[in-house]
PDB file of C-alpha atoms and ligand atoms in Angstrom:
ATOM      1  CA  MET A 324     223.784  95.036 247.648  1.00 39.00           C
ATOM      2  CA  ALA A 325     223.360  91.447 247.144  1.00 42.00           C
ATOM      3  CA  HIS A 326     220.691  89.835 248.573  1.00 51.00           C
ATOM      4  CA  ASP A 327     221.277  85.961 250.337  1.00 53.00           C
ATOM      5  CA  GLY A 328     218.989  84.758 247.717  1.00 52.00           C
ATOM      6  CA  ASP A 329     220.541  85.920 244.647  1.00 66.00           C
ATOM      7  CA  ALA A 330     221.698  82.680 243.682  1.00 79.00           C
ATOM      8  CA  LEU A 331     218.738  81.128 243.817  1.00 90.00           C
ATOM      9  CA  THR A 332     215.782  81.125 241.173  1.00 94.00           C
ATOM     10  CA  TRP A 333     211.745  80.353 241.410  1.00 95.00           C
ATOM     11  CA  GLN A 334     212.439  76.792 240.562  1.00 95.00           C
ATOM     12  CA  ASP A 335     214.137  76.739 244.452  1.00 95.00           C
ATOM     13  CA  ALA A 336     212.418  76.248 247.577  1.00 96.00           C
ATOM     14  CA  GLY A 337     214.532  78.858 249.413  1.00 94.00           C
ATOM     15  CA  LYS A 338     213.465  81.818 247.105  1.00 95.00           C
ATOM     16  CA  VAL A 339     209.902  80.852 247.444  1.00 96.00           C
ATOM     17  CA  ASP A 340     209.657  80.690 250.993  1.00 95.00           C
ATOM     18  CA  GLU A 341     211.437  83.927 251.516  1.00 95.00           C
ATOM     19  CA  TYR A 342     209.401  85.650 248.933  1.00 95.00           C
ATOM     20  CA  VAL A 343     205.997  84.208 250.332  1.00 95.00           C
ATOM     21  CA  GLU A 344     207.001  85.257 253.765  1.00 95.00           C
ATOM     22  CA  ARG A 345     208.082  88.966 253.059  1.00 96.00           C
ATOM     23  CA  VAL A 346     205.372  89.841 250.466  1.00 93.00           C
ATOM     24  CA  GLY A 347     202.441  88.692 252.679  1.00 94.00           C
ATOM     25  CA  ARG A 348     203.749  91.291 255.101  1.00 95.00           C
ATOM     26  CA  LEU A 349     203.703  94.088 252.561  1.00 97.00           C
ATOM     27  CA  ALA A 350     201.046  96.715 253.010  1.00 97.00           C
ATOM     28  CA  ALA A 351     201.568  97.659 249.584  1.00 98.00           C
ATOM     29  CA  ARG A 352     200.797  94.134 248.116  1.00 97.00           C
ATOM     30  CA  ALA A 353     197.438  94.128 250.001  1.00 98.00           C
ATOM     31  CA  ALA A 354     196.601  97.275 248.292  1.00 98.00           C
ATOM     32  CA  GLY A 355     197.429  96.089 244.955  1.00 98.00           C
ATOM     33  CA  ASP A 356     195.190  93.072 245.649  1.00 98.00           C
ATOM     34  CA  ALA A 357     192.253  95.104 246.673  1.00 98.00           C
ATOM     35  CA  GLU A 358     192.685  97.435 243.822  1.00 98.00           C
ATOM     36  CA  LEU A 359     192.729  94.390 241.480  1.00 98.00           C
ATOM     37  CA  VAL A 360     189.388  93.288 242.931  1.00 98.00           C
ATOM     38  CA  GLU A 361     187.940  96.541 242.075  1.00 98.00           C
ATOM     39  CA  SER A 362     188.658  96.019 238.586  1.00 98.00           C
ATOM     40  CA  LEU A 363     187.002  92.865 238.220  1.00 98.00           C
ATOM     41  CA  PRO A 364     183.641  92.564 236.384  1.00 97.00           C
ATOM     42  CA  ALA A 365     180.609  92.226 238.205  1.00 97.00           C
ATOM     43  CA  VAL A 366     179.943  88.286 237.044  1.00 97.00           C
ATOM     44  CA  VAL A 367     183.161  86.160 236.832  1.00 98.00           C
ATOM     45  CA  ASP A 368     182.840  82.466 235.289  1.00 98.00           C
ATOM     46  CA  ARG A 369     186.102  81.552 234.670  1.00 98.00           C
ATOM     47  CA  VAL A 370     189.406  83.264 235.702  1.00 98.00           C
ATOM     48  CA  LEU A 371     193.017  82.455 234.858  1.00 98.00           C
ATOM     49  CA  ASP A 372     195.780  83.309 236.858  1.00 98.00           C
ATOM     50  CA  LEU A 373     199.544  83.729 235.253  1.00 99.00           C
ATOM     51  CA  GLY A 374     202.378  82.714 236.973  1.00 98.00           C
ATOM     52  CA  CYS A 375     199.896  81.831 239.956  1.00 98.00           C
ATOM     53  CA  GLY A 376     202.894  81.271 242.623  1.00 98.00           C
ATOM     54  CA  ASP A 377     201.318  79.915 245.769  1.00 98.00           C
ATOM     55  CA  GLY A 378     197.710  80.972 244.459  1.00 98.00           C
ATOM     56  CA  ARG A 379     197.483  84.004 246.288  1.00 98.00           C
ATOM     57  CA  LEU A 380     195.701  86.042 243.634  1.00 98.00           C
ATOM     58  CA  LEU A 381     193.539  83.240 242.548  1.00 98.00           C
ATOM     59  CA  GLU A 382     192.362  83.173 246.088  1.00 98.00           C
ATOM     60  CA  VAL A 383     191.462  87.157 246.424  1.00 98.00           C
ATOM     61  CA  ALA A 384     189.596  86.519 242.849  1.00 98.00           C
ATOM     62  CA  LEU A 385     187.542  83.443 244.001  1.00 98.00           C
ATOM     63  CA  ARG A 386     186.658  85.511 247.394  1.00 98.00           C
ATOM     64  CA  ALA A 387     185.617  88.598 245.465  1.00 98.00           C
ATOM     65  CA  ARG A 388     183.606  86.495 242.989  1.00 98.00           C
ATOM     66  CA  PRO A 389     182.611  83.087 244.735  1.00 98.00           C
ATOM     67  CA  ALA A 390     179.970  82.066 242.180  1.00 98.00           C
ATOM     68  CA  ALA A 391     183.199  81.409 239.697  1.00 98.00           C
ATOM     69  CA  THR A 392     182.870  77.752 238.352  1.00 98.00           C
ATOM     70  CA  THR A 393     186.465  77.672 236.892  1.00 98.00           C
ATOM     71  CA  ALA A 394     189.920  78.927 238.005  1.00 98.00           C
ATOM     72  CA  VAL A 395     193.123  78.102 236.672  1.00 98.00           C
ATOM     73  CA  GLY A 396     196.549  78.578 237.637  1.00 98.00           C
ATOM     74  CA  LEU A 397     199.626  78.152 235.485  1.00 98.00           C
ATOM     75  CA  ASP A 398     203.441  78.323 236.974  1.00 98.00           C
ATOM     76  CA  ASN A 399     206.362  76.607 236.507  1.00 98.00           C
ATOM     77  CA  SER A 400     207.648  76.454 239.596  1.00 98.00           C
ATOM     78  CA  PRO A 401     207.421  73.259 241.643  1.00 98.00           C
ATOM     79  CA  PRO A 402     207.615  74.507 244.936  1.00 98.00           C
ATOM     80  CA  MET A 403     205.206  77.323 244.113  1.00 98.00           C
ATOM     81  CA  ILE A 404     202.935  74.964 242.468  1.00 98.00           C
ATOM     82  CA  GLU A 405     202.690  72.581 245.605  1.00 98.00           C
ATOM     83  CA  ARG A 406     201.984  75.057 247.495  1.00 98.00           C
ATOM     84  CA  ALA A 407     198.996  76.706 245.370  1.00 98.00           C
ATOM     85  CA  ARG A 408     197.728  72.993 245.354  1.00 98.00           C
ATOM     86  CA  GLN A 409     197.627  72.835 248.881  1.00 98.00           C
ATOM     87  CA  ARG A 410     196.019  76.120 249.069  1.00 98.00           C
ATOM     88  CA  PHE A 411     193.302  74.896 246.905  1.00 98.00           C
ATOM     89  CA  GLN A 412     192.732  71.318 248.422  1.00 98.00           C
ATOM     90  CA  GLY A 413     189.389  69.851 247.953  1.00 97.00           C
ATOM     91  CA  ASP A 414     188.309  73.242 245.577  1.00 98.00           C
ATOM     92  CA  ASP A 415     187.062  71.347 242.386  1.00 97.00           C
ATOM     93  CA  ARG A 416     186.965  74.905 240.649  1.00 98.00           C
ATOM     94  CA  VAL A 417     190.493  75.215 240.508  1.00 98.00           C
ATOM     95  CA  ARG A 418     193.092  73.711 238.579  1.00 98.00           C
ATOM     96  CA  ILE A 419     196.904  74.245 239.109  1.00 98.00           C
ATOM     97  CA  SER A 420     199.071  73.221 236.140  1.00 98.00           C
ATOM     98  CA  HIS A 421     202.797  73.533 235.261  1.00 98.00           C
ATOM     99  CA  HIS A 422     203.372  76.098 232.391  1.00 98.00           C
ATOM    100  CA  ASP A 423     206.623  77.860 231.114  1.00 98.00           C
ATOM    101  CA  LEU A 424     205.160  81.389 230.219  1.00 98.00           C
ATOM    102  CA  ARG A 425     208.122  81.629 227.761  1.00 98.00           C
ATOM    103  CA  HIS A 426     205.995  79.366 225.587  1.00 98.00           C
ATOM    104  CA  ASP A 427     202.417  80.036 224.334  1.00 98.00           C
ATOM    105  CA  LEU A 428     199.731  79.427 225.993  1.00 98.00           C
ATOM    106  CA  PRO A 429     198.048  76.356 226.303  1.00 98.00           C
ATOM    107  CA  ALA A 430     194.553  75.710 224.907  1.00 98.00           C
ATOM    108  CA  LEU A 431     192.363  76.395 228.142  1.00 97.00           C
ATOM    109  CA  GLY A 432     189.145  77.807 226.411  1.00 98.00           C
ATOM    110  CA  ARG A 433     187.965  81.508 227.083  1.00 98.00           C
ATOM    111  CA  PHE A 434     188.134  83.832 230.199  1.00 98.00           C
ATOM    112  CA  ASP A 435     185.869  86.535 232.013  1.00 98.00           C
ATOM    113  CA  VAL A 436     189.300  87.198 233.790  1.00 98.00           C
ATOM    114  CA  VAL A 437     192.748  86.899 233.476  1.00 98.00           C
ATOM    115  CA  VAL A 438     195.006  88.297 236.247  1.00 98.00           C
ATOM    116  CA  SER A 439     198.807  88.271 237.062  1.00 98.00           C
ATOM    117  CA  GLY A 440     200.485  88.981 239.920  1.00 98.00           C
ATOM    118  CA  PHE A 441     204.248  89.976 239.997  1.00 98.00           C
ATOM    119  CA  ALA A 442     204.961  87.444 237.322  1.00 98.00           C
ATOM    120  CA  ILE A 443     205.034  88.746 233.729  1.00 98.00           C
ATOM    121  CA  HIS A 444     208.044  91.112 234.504  1.00 98.00           C
ATOM    122  CA  HIS A 445     210.146  87.764 234.325  1.00 97.00           C
ATOM    123  CA  LEU A 446     209.719  87.374 231.030  1.00 98.00           C
ATOM    124  CA  ASP A 447     211.889  89.319 227.944  1.00 98.00           C
ATOM    125  CA  HIS A 448     209.844  92.113 226.557  1.00 98.00           C
ATOM    126  CA  GLU A 449     209.206  90.467 223.246  1.00 98.00           C
ATOM    127  CA  ARG A 450     207.518  87.357 225.111  1.00 98.00           C
ATOM    128  CA  LYS A 451     205.564  89.987 227.290  1.00 98.00           C
ATOM    129  CA  ARG A 452     204.087  91.619 224.396  1.00 98.00           C
ATOM    130  CA  ALA A 453     203.271  88.440 222.685  1.00 98.00           C
ATOM    131  CA  LEU A 454     201.461  86.965 225.690  1.00 98.00           C
ATOM    132  CA  PHE A 455     199.426  90.293 225.950  1.00 98.00           C
ATOM    133  CA  ARG A 456     198.174  89.269 222.690  1.00 98.00           C
ATOM    134  CA  GLU A 457     197.535  85.686 223.862  1.00 98.00           C
ATOM    135  CA  VAL A 458     195.642  86.923 226.672  1.00 98.00           C
ATOM    136  CA  ALA A 459     193.521  89.106 224.493  1.00 98.00           C
ATOM    137  CA  ALA A 460     192.625  86.167 222.613  1.00 98.00           C
ATOM    138  CA  VAL A 461     191.588  84.166 225.638  1.00 98.00           C
ATOM    139  CA  LEU A 462     189.501  86.769 226.823  1.00 98.00           C
ATOM    140  CA  ARG A 463     185.468  86.641 226.252  1.00 98.00           C
ATOM    141  CA  PRO A 464     184.122  89.917 224.935  1.00 97.00           C
ATOM    142  CA  GLY A 465     183.933  92.496 227.892  1.00 97.00           C
ATOM    143  CA  GLY A 466     186.445  90.282 229.984  1.00 98.00           C
ATOM    144  CA  VAL A 467     189.385  92.125 232.136  1.00 98.00           C
ATOM    145  CA  PHE A 468     193.008  91.507 232.216  1.00 98.00           C
ATOM    146  CA  ALA A 469     194.551  92.850 235.277  1.00 98.00           C
ATOM    147  CA  ASN A 470     197.986  92.290 235.726  1.00 98.00           C
ATOM    148  CA  LEU A 471     199.280  93.295 239.315  1.00 98.00           C
ATOM    149  CA  GLU A 472     203.208  94.104 238.307  1.00 98.00           C
ATOM    150  CA  VAL A 473     206.579  94.996 239.071  1.00 98.00           C
ATOM    151  CA  VAL A 474     207.448  97.968 236.936  1.00 98.00           C
ATOM    152  CA  ARG A 475     210.645  99.966 236.104  1.00 98.00           C
ATOM    153  CA  CYS A 476     210.728 102.976 238.546  1.00 98.00           C
ATOM    154  CA  ALA A 477     211.671 106.464 236.822  1.00 98.00           C
ATOM    155  CA  THR A 478     214.970 106.894 237.963  1.00 98.00           C
ATOM    156  CA  PRO A 479     217.709 104.512 239.648  1.00 97.00           C
ATOM    157  CA  ALA A 480     217.323 105.928 242.829  1.00 98.00           C
ATOM    158  CA  LEU A 481     214.092 105.420 242.781  1.00 98.00           C
ATOM    159  CA  GLN A 482     214.485 101.763 242.196  1.00 98.00           C
ATOM    160  CA  ASP A 483     216.546 101.376 244.936  1.00 97.00           C
ATOM    161  CA  GLU A 484     214.210 102.779 247.272  1.00 98.00           C
ATOM    162  CA  PHE A 485     211.544 100.861 245.884  1.00 98.00           C
ATOM    163  CA  TYR A 486     213.716  97.879 246.505  1.00 97.00           C
ATOM    164  CA  ARG A 487     214.587  98.981 249.651  1.00 97.00           C
ATOM    165  CA  ARG A 488     211.229  99.479 250.717  1.00 97.00           C
ATOM    166  CA  ILE A 489     209.789  96.162 249.638  1.00 97.00           C
ATOM    167  CA  GLU A 490     212.987  94.546 251.914  1.00 95.00           C
ATOM    168  CA  ARG A 491     214.667  93.361 248.463  1.00 94.00           C
ATOM    169  CA  PRO A 492     217.731  95.513 248.404  1.00 93.00           C
ATOM    170  CA  GLY A 493     219.206  95.327 244.991  1.00 92.00           C
ATOM    171  CA  GLY A 494     216.492  94.054 243.544  1.00 92.00           C
ATOM    172  CA  ASP A 495     215.600  90.454 242.080  1.00 91.00           C
ATOM    173  CA  PRO A 496     218.099  89.105 239.318  1.00 92.00           C
ATOM    174  CA  GLU A 497     215.387  87.533 237.477  1.00 90.00           C
ATOM    175  CA  ASP A 498     213.571  90.619 237.020  1.00 94.00           C
ATOM    176  CA  VAL A 499     213.354  91.968 233.433  1.00 97.00           C
ATOM    177  CA  LEU A 500     211.576  95.369 234.335  1.00 98.00           C
ATOM    178  CA  ALA A 501     209.284  97.579 231.345  1.00 98.00           C
ATOM    179  CA  GLY A 502     208.054 100.807 232.140  1.00 98.00           C
ATOM    180  CA  VAL A 503     204.421 101.795 232.390  1.00 98.00           C
ATOM    181  CA  ASP A 504     203.673 103.498 229.539  1.00 98.00           C
ATOM    182  CA  GLU A 505     205.516 100.976 227.241  1.00 98.00           C
ATOM    183  CA  GLN A 506     203.431  98.215 228.809  1.00 98.00           C
ATOM    184  CA  LEU A 507     200.173 100.099 228.373  1.00 98.00           C
ATOM    185  CA  ALA A 508     201.558 100.593 224.754  1.00 98.00           C
ATOM    186  CA  TRP A 509     201.652  96.898 224.575  1.00 98.00           C
ATOM    187  CA  MET A 510     198.122  96.196 225.779  1.00 98.00           C
ATOM    188  CA  ARG A 511     196.594  98.525 223.482  1.00 98.00           C
ATOM    189  CA  ASP A 512     198.681  96.753 220.475  1.00 98.00           C
ATOM    190  CA  ALA A 513     197.172  93.596 221.588  1.00 98.00           C
ATOM    191  CA  ALA A 514     193.427  95.160 220.970  1.00 98.00           C
ATOM    192  CA  LEU A 515     192.787  95.778 224.533  1.00 98.00           C
ATOM    193  CA  VAL A 516     190.593  98.759 225.520  1.00 98.00           C
ATOM    194  CA  ASP A 517     189.943 100.873 228.227  1.00 98.00           C
ATOM    195  CA  VAL A 518     193.867 100.277 229.189  1.00 98.00           C
ATOM    196  CA  ASP A 519     195.197 102.124 231.645  1.00 98.00           C
ATOM    197  CA  CYS A 520     197.551 101.716 235.227  1.00 98.00           C
ATOM    198  CA  TYR A 521     194.563 101.941 237.704  1.00 98.00           C
ATOM    199  CA  TRP A 522     196.920 102.391 240.631  1.00 98.00           C
ATOM    200  CA  ARG A 523     200.585 102.395 241.235  1.00 98.00           C
ATOM    201  CA  TRP A 524     202.857 102.446 244.283  1.00 98.00           C
ATOM    202  CA  ARG A 525     206.287 102.878 243.681  1.00 98.00           C
ATOM    203  CA  GLY A 526     207.137  99.989 241.369  1.00 98.00           C
ATOM    204  CA  PHE A 527     203.990  98.168 242.139  1.00 98.00           C
ATOM    205  CA  ALA A 528     201.364  99.122 239.286  1.00 98.00           C
ATOM    206  CA  LEU A 529     198.089  97.644 238.144  1.00 98.00           C
ATOM    207  CA  LEU A 530     197.855  97.709 234.384  1.00 98.00           C
ATOM    208  CA  VAL A 531     194.324  96.377 233.326  1.00 98.00           C
ATOM    209  CA  GLY A 532     192.862  96.707 229.899  1.00 98.00           C
ATOM    210  CA  ARG A 533     189.684  94.946 228.530  1.00 98.00           C
ATOM    211  CA  ALA A 534     188.646  92.968 225.529  1.00 98.00           C
ATOM    212  CA  ALA A 535     186.059  94.927 223.668  1.00 95.00           C
ATOM    213  CA  ASP A 536     182.589  94.046 224.162  1.00 89.00           C
ATOM    214  CA  VAL A 537     181.469  93.111 220.399  1.00 75.00           C
ATOM    215  CA  ARG A 538     177.924  92.567 221.037  1.00 61.00           C
ATOM    216  CA  SER A 539     177.223  96.451 222.622  1.00 55.00           C
ATOM    217  CA  GLY A 540     180.376  97.547 220.085  1.00 50.00           C
ATOM    218  CA  SER A 541     181.155  99.746 223.113  1.00 49.00           C
ATOM    219  CA  SER A 542     184.552 100.510 224.368  1.00 47.00           C
ATOM    220  CA  ALA A 543     183.384 102.597 227.579  1.00 43.00           C
ATOM    221  CA  SER A 544     181.462 100.174 230.097  1.00 43.00           C
ATOM    222  CA  VAL A 545     184.285 100.708 232.862  1.00 42.00           C
TER     223      VAL A 545
HETATM  224  C1  SAM B1303     206.960  87.265 242.315  1.00 94.80           C
HETATM  225  S1  SAM B1303     206.248  85.571 242.242  1.00 94.80           S
HETATM  226  C2  SAM B1303     204.467  85.774 242.248  1.00 94.80           C
HETATM  227  C3  SAM B1303     203.585  85.095 242.441  1.00 94.80           C
HETATM  228  C4  SAM B1303     202.514  84.817 242.323  1.00 94.80           C
HETATM  229  N1  SAM B1303     201.773  85.287 241.358  1.00 94.80           N
HETATM  230  C5  SAM B1303     201.887  86.257 243.428  1.00 94.80           C
HETATM  231  O1  SAM B1303     201.074  87.056 242.946  1.00 94.80           O
HETATM  232  O2  SAM B1303     202.383  86.590 244.588  1.00 94.80           O
HETATM  233  C6  SAM B1303     206.718  85.408 240.647  1.00 94.80           C
HETATM  234  C7  SAM B1303     205.948  84.110 240.072  1.00 94.80           C
HETATM  235  O3  SAM B1303     206.423  83.743 238.449  1.00 94.80           O
HETATM  236  C8  SAM B1303     206.408  82.613 238.175  1.00 94.80           C
HETATM  237  N2  SAM B1303     207.161  82.712 237.150  1.00 94.80           N
HETATM  238  C9  SAM B1303     208.545  83.370 236.958  1.00 94.80           C
HETATM  239  N3  SAM B1303     208.666  82.773 235.413  1.00 94.80           N
HETATM  240  C10 SAM B1303     207.919  82.089 234.977  1.00 94.80           C
HETATM  241  C11 SAM B1303     207.800  81.491 233.787  1.00 94.80           C
HETATM  242  N4  SAM B1303     208.739  81.463 232.772  1.00 94.80           N
HETATM  243  N5  SAM B1303     206.653  80.607 233.396  1.00 94.80           N
HETATM  244  C12 SAM B1303     205.895  80.226 234.682  1.00 94.80           C
HETATM  245  N6  SAM B1303     205.778  81.078 235.640  1.00 94.80           N
HETATM  246  C13 SAM B1303     207.015  81.702 235.669  1.00 94.80           C
HETATM  247  C14 SAM B1303     207.563  82.287 239.510  1.00 94.80           C
HETATM  248  O4  SAM B1303     207.567  80.680 239.553  1.00 94.80           O
HETATM  249  C15 SAM B1303     206.516  82.848 240.358  1.00 94.80           C
HETATM  250  O5  SAM B1303     205.590  81.816 240.832  1.00 94.80           O
END
């Protein structure tokens, strides 16, 4: 079934407005955010959000780790960037920058946490894989990549049911969905450790991995 917003893209305020209002009402979204907080390291100084949208996930992370000094959000949607900048107006810790994730990450230094919320599934699979390698490279030892994502369901019927339950019948034409297992494999290929799906509700999943802590040589501190 076609959706009213099918012709729109993330560059359009209409799609952004519809998304922010709808997803803000979803209990499963709030549950995913809460699980993401559980995956954060105890101490976080610098956090990066890929496809930050209106900044919701950055705010969740900053509320959970208020001692953080730096938060960077990247997105390529002007209306989303505008919303995120409004959200963090006056907060000197936060910088929201225009960046197209189809291209290499800009030089931003290293991070304790890289988060992403429902964004990376808009990239083609090869770019997803490359981005996971870039994420691993910008994480400090022991740093965490927490990717709250839209993933492919096991069958077309389950996919349809998921889209119905998130009030997006037929799905988003901009989705390029991958399954959980293949994405976990790509994260391991990127040299992340302790990689797993920490939480799942239908087509929402929290995929988490960690940069090995070279100081301890350990991969088992979660
Ligand atoms: C479903 S929204 C999620 C927004 C927010 N991260 C959240 O957790 O609610 C997808 C976001 O990914 C962004 N996005 C999609 N493709 C992108 C790209 N190639 N480069 C940067 N951002 C992109 C969109 O602009 C949008 O803000």
